[in-house]
mmCIF file of C-alpha atoms in Angstrom:
data_model
loop_
_atom_site.group_PDB
_atom_site.id
_atom_site.type_symbol
_atom_site.label_atom_id
_atom_site.label_comp_id
_atom_site.label_asym_id
_atom_site.label_seq_id
_atom_site.Cartn_x
_atom_site.Cartn_y
_atom_site.Cartn_z
ATOM 1 C CA MET T 15 60.641 13.109 277.071
ATOM 2 C CA ALA T 16 63.264 11.396 274.731
ATOM 3 C CA THR T 17 66.830 11.867 275.452
ATOM 4 C CA VAL T 18 69.736 11.086 273.112
ATOM 5 C CA ARG T 19 73.195 11.469 274.555
ATOM 6 C CA LEU T 20 76.353 11.555 272.449
ATOM 7 C CA SER T 21 79.819 11.208 273.842
ATOM 8 C CA PHE T 22 82.955 11.744 271.654
ATOM 9 C CA SER T 23 86.663 11.933 271.778
ATOM 10 C CA PRO T 24 87.926 15.657 271.098
ATOM 11 C CA ALA T 25 88.783 15.057 267.405
ATOM 12 C CA PRO T 26 87.537 17.455 264.821
ATOM 13 C CA VAL T 27 86.236 14.621 262.464
ATOM 14 C CA HIS T 28 83.531 13.931 265.124
ATOM 15 C CA VAL T 29 82.014 17.202 265.075
ATOM 16 C CA ARG T 30 80.316 16.505 261.860
ATOM 17 C CA THR T 31 78.760 13.246 263.406
ATOM 18 C CA ALA T 32 77.358 15.378 266.259
ATOM 19 C CA ARG T 33 75.908 17.883 263.710
ATOM 20 C CA LEU T 34 74.252 14.980 261.851
ATOM 21 C CA VAL T 35 72.567 13.433 265.099
ATOM 22 C CA GLY T 36 71.746 16.814 266.216
ATOM 23 C CA VAL T 37 69.908 17.709 263.476
ATOM 24 C CA ALA T 38 68.218 14.184 263.082
ATOM 25 C CA VAL T 39 67.078 14.508 266.578
ATOM 26 C CA ALA T 40 65.808 17.996 265.918
ATOM 27 C CA ARG T 41 63.756 16.985 263.048
ATOM 28 C CA ARG T 42 62.297 13.983 264.828
ATOM 29 C CA ALA T 43 61.503 16.397 267.814
ATOM 30 C CA GLY T 44 59.390 18.793 265.447
ATOM 31 C CA VAL T 45 61.831 21.661 264.984
ATOM 32 C CA ALA T 46 60.840 23.607 261.881
ATOM 33 C CA GLU T 47 62.489 22.616 258.735
ATOM 34 C CA GLU T 48 63.445 26.281 258.054
ATOM 35 C CA LEU T 49 65.448 26.419 261.552
ATOM 36 C CA LEU T 50 67.174 23.267 260.885
ATOM 37 C CA ASP T 51 70.275 24.603 259.058
ATOM 38 C CA GLU T 52 70.669 26.787 262.070
ATOM 39 C CA VAL T 53 70.449 24.001 264.538
ATOM 40 C CA ARG T 54 73.045 22.273 262.521
ATOM 41 C CA LEU T 55 75.631 25.199 262.598
ATOM 42 C CA ALA T 56 75.078 26.091 266.220
ATOM 43 C CA ILE T 57 75.396 22.597 267.291
ATOM 44 C CA GLY T 58 78.622 22.383 265.185
ATOM 45 C CA GLU T 59 80.070 25.444 266.777
ATOM 46 C CA ALA T 60 79.479 24.491 270.186
ATOM 47 C CA CYS T 61 81.016 21.280 269.562
ATOM 48 C CA THR T 62 84.038 22.874 267.612
ATOM 49 C CA ARG T 63 84.412 25.082 270.593
ATOM 50 C CA ALA T 64 84.316 22.256 273.082
ATOM 51 C CA VAL T 65 86.901 20.391 270.910
ATOM 52 C CA ALA T 66 89.269 23.260 270.586
ATOM 53 C CA LEU T 67 89.267 23.772 274.384
ATOM 54 C CA HIS T 68 90.012 20.345 275.141
ATOM 55 C CA ASN T 69 92.870 20.063 272.586
ATOM 56 C CA GLN T 70 94.129 23.269 274.069
ATOM 57 C CA TYR T 71 94.515 22.032 277.588
ATOM 58 C CA GLY T 72 95.375 18.537 276.448
ATOM 59 C CA LEU T 73 92.216 16.847 277.873
ATOM 60 C CA PRO T 74 91.382 13.589 276.449
ATOM 61 C CA ASP T 75 88.013 13.631 277.873
ATOM 62 C CA LEU T 76 84.993 13.031 275.962
ATOM 63 C CA VAL T 77 82.947 15.754 274.978
ATOM 64 C CA THR T 78 79.205 15.248 275.668
ATOM 65 C CA VAL T 79 76.134 16.364 273.555
ATOM 66 C CA GLU T 80 72.544 15.949 275.233
ATOM 67 C CA MET T 81 69.618 16.370 273.304
ATOM 68 C CA SER T 82 66.071 16.183 274.492
ATOM 69 C CA ASP T 83 62.621 16.982 273.147
ATOM 70 C CA SER T 84 60.134 17.532 276.222
ATOM 71 C CA ASP T 85 58.486 20.937 275.337
ATOM 72 C CA SER T 86 61.081 22.286 273.378
ATOM 73 C CA TYR T 87 64.211 20.823 271.680
ATOM 74 C CA SER T 88 67.076 21.398 274.045
ATOM 75 C CA VAL T 89 70.719 20.609 273.260
ATOM 76 C CA ARG T 90 73.612 20.748 275.780
ATOM 77 C CA VAL T 91 77.331 20.589 274.804
ATOM 78 C CA ILE T 92 79.400 19.880 277.600
ATOM 79 C CA ASP T 93 83.231 20.239 277.700
ATOM 80 C CA HIS T 94 85.345 19.590 280.877
ATOM 81 C CA ALA T 95 88.245 22.583 280.197
ATOM 82 C CA PRO T 96 88.732 24.930 283.128
ATOM 83 C CA ILE T 97 85.984 27.387 283.430
ATOM 84 C CA GLU T 98 88.475 30.613 282.732
ATOM 85 C CA ALA T 99 88.822 29.177 279.147
ATOM 86 C CA SER T 100 85.106 30.551 278.672
ATOM 87 C CA VAL T 101 85.715 33.833 279.856
ATOM 88 C CA GLY T 102 86.379 36.404 276.964
ATOM 89 C CA LEU T 103 83.589 34.882 274.699
ATOM 90 C CA ALA T 104 82.680 38.245 272.724
ATOM 91 C CA LYS T 105 81.661 39.210 269.569
ATOM 92 C CA LEU T 106 84.303 41.001 267.608
ATOM 93 C CA PRO T 107 83.632 44.194 265.707
ATOM 94 C CA PRO T 108 84.227 44.298 261.948
ATOM 95 C CA ASP T 109 87.556 46.566 262.467
ATOM 96 C CA GLU T 110 89.145 43.971 264.823
ATOM 97 C CA LEU T 111 88.190 41.121 262.341
ATOM 98 C CA ALA T 112 90.326 42.444 259.821
ATOM 99 C CA ASP T 113 93.200 43.281 262.276
ATOM 100 C CA GLU T 114 96.439 41.980 261.121
ATOM 101 C CA SER T 115 97.484 41.270 264.431
ATOM 102 C CA LEU T 116 94.304 39.160 265.631
ATOM 103 C CA THR T 117 95.474 35.218 265.367
ATOM 104 C CA ASP T 118 93.529 32.769 263.530
ATOM 105 C CA GLU T 119 92.544 31.012 266.687
ATOM 106 C CA ALA T 120 91.234 34.100 268.323
ATOM 107 C CA LEU T 121 89.231 35.183 265.180
ATOM 108 C CA THR T 122 87.743 31.655 265.014
ATOM 109 C CA THR T 123 86.742 31.612 268.697
ATOM 110 C CA GLY T 124 85.159 35.028 268.278
ATOM 111 C CA VAL T 125 83.376 34.500 265.135
ATOM 112 C CA GLY T 126 82.083 30.962 266.502
ATOM 113 C CA PHE T 127 80.749 32.706 269.602
ATOM 114 C CA ALA T 128 79.031 35.315 267.153
ATOM 115 C CA LEU T 129 77.331 32.633 265.202
ATOM 116 C CA ILE T 130 76.108 30.584 268.383
ATOM 117 C CA ALA T 131 74.718 33.844 269.785
ATOM 118 C CA GLY T 132 73.217 35.206 266.641
ATOM 119 C CA LEU T 133 71.449 31.996 265.723
ATOM 120 C CA VAL T 134 70.022 30.748 269.075
ATOM 121 C CA ASP T 135 67.799 33.080 270.836
ATOM 122 C CA ASP T 136 67.469 31.072 274.024
ATOM 123 C CA LEU T 137 71.037 30.606 274.893
ATOM 124 C CA GLN T 138 72.918 29.828 278.170
ATOM 125 C CA VAL T 139 76.620 29.336 278.963
ATOM 126 C CA ARG T 140 77.313 28.057 282.267
ATOM 127 C CA PRO T 141 79.518 26.169 284.542
ATOM 128 C CA VAL T 142 78.922 22.364 284.828
ATOM 129 C CA GLU T 143 77.837 21.370 288.377
ATOM 130 C CA ASP T 144 80.394 18.992 289.161
ATOM 131 C CA GLY T 145 84.212 19.448 288.392
ATOM 132 C CA PRO T 146 85.619 21.881 285.617
ATOM 133 C CA GLY T 147 83.799 22.654 282.623
ATOM 134 C CA THR T 148 81.237 24.649 280.782
ATOM 135 C CA GLU T 149 77.936 23.816 279.465
ATOM 136 C CA VAL T 150 76.629 25.508 276.401
ATOM 137 C CA ARG T 151 72.670 25.112 276.371
ATOM 138 C CA MET T 152 70.549 25.922 273.170
ATOM 139 C CA ILE T 153 66.848 25.605 273.037
ATOM 140 C CA TRP T 154 64.619 25.641 269.886
ATOM 141 C CA PRO T 155 60.961 25.787 269.789
ATOM 142 C CA VAL T 156 58.966 22.622 268.516
ATOM 143 C CA SER T 157 55.621 22.224 267.003
ATOM 144 C CA ARG T 158 53.855 18.803 267.752
ATOM 145 C CA ARG T 159 52.572 16.978 264.878
ATOM 146 C CA MET B 29 79.630 15.691 251.468
ATOM 147 C CA GLU B 30 83.510 16.061 251.477
ATOM 148 C CA LEU B 31 85.432 18.985 250.689
ATOM 149 C CA SER B 32 86.161 19.561 246.926
ATOM 150 C CA LEU B 33 88.493 22.185 245.776
ATOM 151 C CA ALA B 34 89.284 23.100 242.158
ATOM 152 C CA THR B 35 91.289 25.876 240.829
ATOM 153 C CA ARG B 36 90.836 27.633 237.264
ATOM 154 C CA THR B 37 92.022 31.056 235.915
ATOM 155 C CA VAL B 38 89.191 33.647 234.788
ATOM 156 C CA ALA B 39 90.448 36.979 233.708
ATOM 157 C CA GLU B 40 93.709 36.781 235.131
ATOM 158 C CA HIS B 41 92.334 35.764 238.649
ATOM 159 C CA THR B 42 92.674 32.658 240.310
ATOM 160 C CA VAL B 43 89.366 31.123 241.171
ATOM 161 C CA LEU B 44 89.321 28.793 243.846
ATOM 162 C CA GLU B 45 85.889 26.642 243.502
ATOM 163 C CA VAL B 46 85.120 25.033 246.962
ATOM 164 C CA GLY B 47 82.300 22.383 247.322
ATOM 165 C CA GLY B 48 81.063 20.309 250.201
ATOM 166 C CA GLU B 49 81.416 20.866 253.792
ATOM 167 C CA VAL B 50 83.967 23.527 255.226
ATOM 168 C CA ASP B 51 84.306 22.961 259.004
ATOM 169 C CA VAL B 52 86.797 22.187 261.704
ATOM 170 C CA TYR B 53 87.752 18.976 260.305
ATOM 171 C CA THR B 54 88.055 19.887 256.410
ATOM 172 C CA ALA B 55 89.071 23.709 256.904
ATOM 173 C CA PRO B 56 93.015 22.803 257.196
ATOM 174 C CA ARG B 57 92.838 21.451 253.597
ATOM 175 C CA LEU B 58 91.058 24.592 252.399
ATOM 176 C CA ARG B 59 94.068 26.818 254.303
ATOM 177 C CA GLU B 60 96.898 24.541 252.652
ATOM 178 C CA ARG B 61 95.436 24.929 249.033
ATOM 179 C CA LEU B 62 94.894 28.939 249.687
ATOM 180 C CA VAL B 63 98.576 29.155 251.145
ATOM 181 C CA GLU B 64 99.850 27.017 248.067
ATOM 182 C CA LEU B 65 98.118 29.281 245.709
ATOM 183 C CA VAL B 66 99.634 32.197 247.241
ATOM 184 C CA ASP B 67 103.173 30.791 247.438
ATOM 185 C CA ALA B 68 102.928 29.990 243.998
ATOM 186 C CA GLY B 69 102.649 33.521 242.901
ATOM 187 C CA ALA B 70 98.590 33.946 242.810
ATOM 188 C CA ARG B 71 97.825 37.544 243.746
ATOM 189 C CA ASP B 72 94.155 38.078 242.538
ATOM 190 C CA VAL B 73 92.196 35.097 244.352
ATOM 191 C CA VAL B 74 88.770 34.729 244.209
ATOM 192 C CA VAL B 75 86.945 31.856 246.183
ATOM 193 C CA ASP B 76 83.703 30.505 244.784
ATOM 194 C CA LEU B 77 81.562 29.439 247.447
ATOM 195 C CA ALA B 78 78.765 27.968 245.203
ATOM 196 C CA GLY B 79 79.245 24.712 245.835
ATOM 197 C CA VAL B 80 79.558 24.841 249.663
ATOM 198 C CA GLU B 81 76.819 23.183 251.730
ATOM 199 C CA PHE B 82 78.116 24.058 255.015
ATOM 200 C CA LEU B 83 80.506 26.761 256.495
ATOM 201 C CA ASP B 84 81.347 27.021 260.127
ATOM 202 C CA SER B 85 83.749 29.741 261.863
ATOM 203 C CA THR B 86 86.919 27.588 261.102
ATOM 204 C CA GLY B 87 86.599 27.988 257.378
ATOM 205 C CA LEU B 88 85.569 31.674 258.028
ATOM 206 C CA GLY B 89 88.762 31.954 259.929
ATOM 207 C CA VAL B 90 90.513 30.427 257.047
ATOM 208 C CA LEU B 91 89.138 32.768 254.661
ATOM 209 C CA VAL B 92 89.969 35.986 256.804
ATOM 210 C CA GLY B 93 93.604 34.506 256.909
ATOM 211 C CA ALA B 94 93.958 34.206 253.099
ATOM 212 C CA MET B 95 92.696 37.757 252.641
ATOM 213 C CA LYS B 96 95.193 39.136 255.253
ATOM 214 C CA ARG B 97 97.921 37.105 253.586
ATOM 215 C CA LEU B 98 96.943 38.532 250.145
ATOM 216 C CA ARG B 99 96.516 42.146 251.304
ATOM 217 C CA GLN B 100 100.278 41.728 252.656
ATOM 218 C CA ALA B 101 101.227 40.667 249.371
ATOM 219 C CA ASN B 102 99.625 43.457 247.482
ATOM 220 C CA GLY B 103 97.029 41.203 246.056
ATOM 221 C CA SER B 104 93.435 40.898 246.357
ATOM 222 C CA PHE B 105 90.726 38.623 247.558
ATOM 223 C CA GLY B 106 87.032 38.058 247.042
ATOM 224 C CA LEU B 107 84.093 35.737 247.567
ATOM 225 C CA VAL B 108 81.671 34.606 245.272
ATOM 226 C CA CYS B 109 78.586 33.855 247.207
ATOM 227 C CA SER B 110 74.708 34.042 246.349
ATOM 228 C CA LYS B 111 73.339 31.512 248.729
ATOM 229 C CA GLU B 112 71.042 33.205 251.547
ATOM 230 C CA ALA B 113 71.920 30.712 254.305
ATOM 231 C CA LEU B 114 75.727 31.475 253.700
ATOM 232 C CA LEU B 115 75.211 35.086 253.254
ATOM 233 C CA LYS B 116 73.541 35.172 256.721
ATOM 234 C CA ILE B 117 76.687 33.606 258.267
ATOM 235 C CA PHE B 118 78.637 36.625 256.872
ATOM 236 C CA ARG B 119 76.056 39.180 258.060
ATOM 237 C CA ILE B 120 75.739 37.600 261.756
ATOM 238 C CA THR B 121 79.540 37.669 262.444
ATOM 239 C CA ALA B 122 79.808 41.125 260.560
ATOM 240 C CA LEU B 123 82.259 39.381 258.045
ATOM 241 C CA ASP B 124 80.087 40.878 255.146
ATOM 242 C CA GLN B 125 81.859 44.193 256.004
ATOM 243 C CA VAL B 126 85.334 42.404 255.873
ATOM 244 C CA PHE B 127 84.931 40.524 252.788
ATOM 245 C CA PRO B 128 84.335 41.936 249.158
ATOM 246 C CA ILE B 129 81.160 39.146 248.349
ATOM 247 C CA TYR B 130 80.046 39.023 244.716
ATOM 248 C CA PRO B 131 77.184 37.335 243.481
ATOM 249 C CA THR B 132 78.944 35.964 240.439
ATOM 250 C CA ILE B 133 82.579 35.269 239.281
ATOM 251 C CA GLU B 134 81.971 37.605 236.416
ATOM 252 C CA ALA B 135 81.333 40.092 238.935
ATOM 253 C CA ALA B 136 84.392 39.322 241.069
ATOM 254 C CA THR B 137 86.953 39.072 238.367
ATOM 255 C CA GLN B 138 85.887 42.336 236.769
ATOM 256 C CA ASP B 139 86.317 44.391 239.827
ATOM 257 C CA SER B 140 89.548 45.489 239.423
ATOM 258 C CA ASP B 141 90.112 47.573 242.709
ATOM 259 C CA GLY B 142 88.830 44.635 244.796
ATOM 260 C CA ARG B 143 86.985 47.159 246.924
ATOM 261 C CA GLY B 144 83.799 44.903 246.605
ATOM 262 C CA PRO B 145 80.711 45.251 244.711
ATOM 263 C CA THR B 146 79.328 48.709 244.287
ATOM 264 C CA PRO B 147 75.873 48.859 245.986
#
């Protein structure tokens, strides 16, 4: 089992780095080429969400992305924001998306979660085991070469 | 690839050509440009996504924001997009039911009522 772990300060500029690394490891792990765009987007969304939460709560802590390729390609994105921040993740219906009263932040959060949920078949969102925070775990199948 | 933004006028529409990656880092620049265009008086705006290689929820949020701003100003807003990877993102998020999405700039600029392409 190979594991790559990446930790970055919660700045938007680093999300792209996380996407690039995530896709590189996915390709190396044997994730099908046609899934790589979805892997890129899902990892980006999970990291964007973590960065937004850290900024919202003024947390300088690093966001961690852990990638492992044992029997499948597993990516865990770990934030350290209070757990209640993860409550309310919900896909927004179309009439609410265009609602004038919906803030840009709420819209982006809802759309971001809709993307992760829509792209990843095997998805878990759960509290981290020690301290505050949430882990978004995404798994993709791999084919061994 | 970095974000690129270029504006031109087609059939009395302001067309903003976007290229590269639109994500949490670059989306603020796209937002700024769209706000500038509306503040400068643009009312019929088409955003051409043909050169976009990556688009995330932050970018989608900026596009929705621009559409709302133009609606309030009695303007129109449309997207040009024919890439399946991007169209899939609009479908997953149900934003394909929110934005008028056209396959070409010609189709977008000829649709005077801004209600979107006819099925």
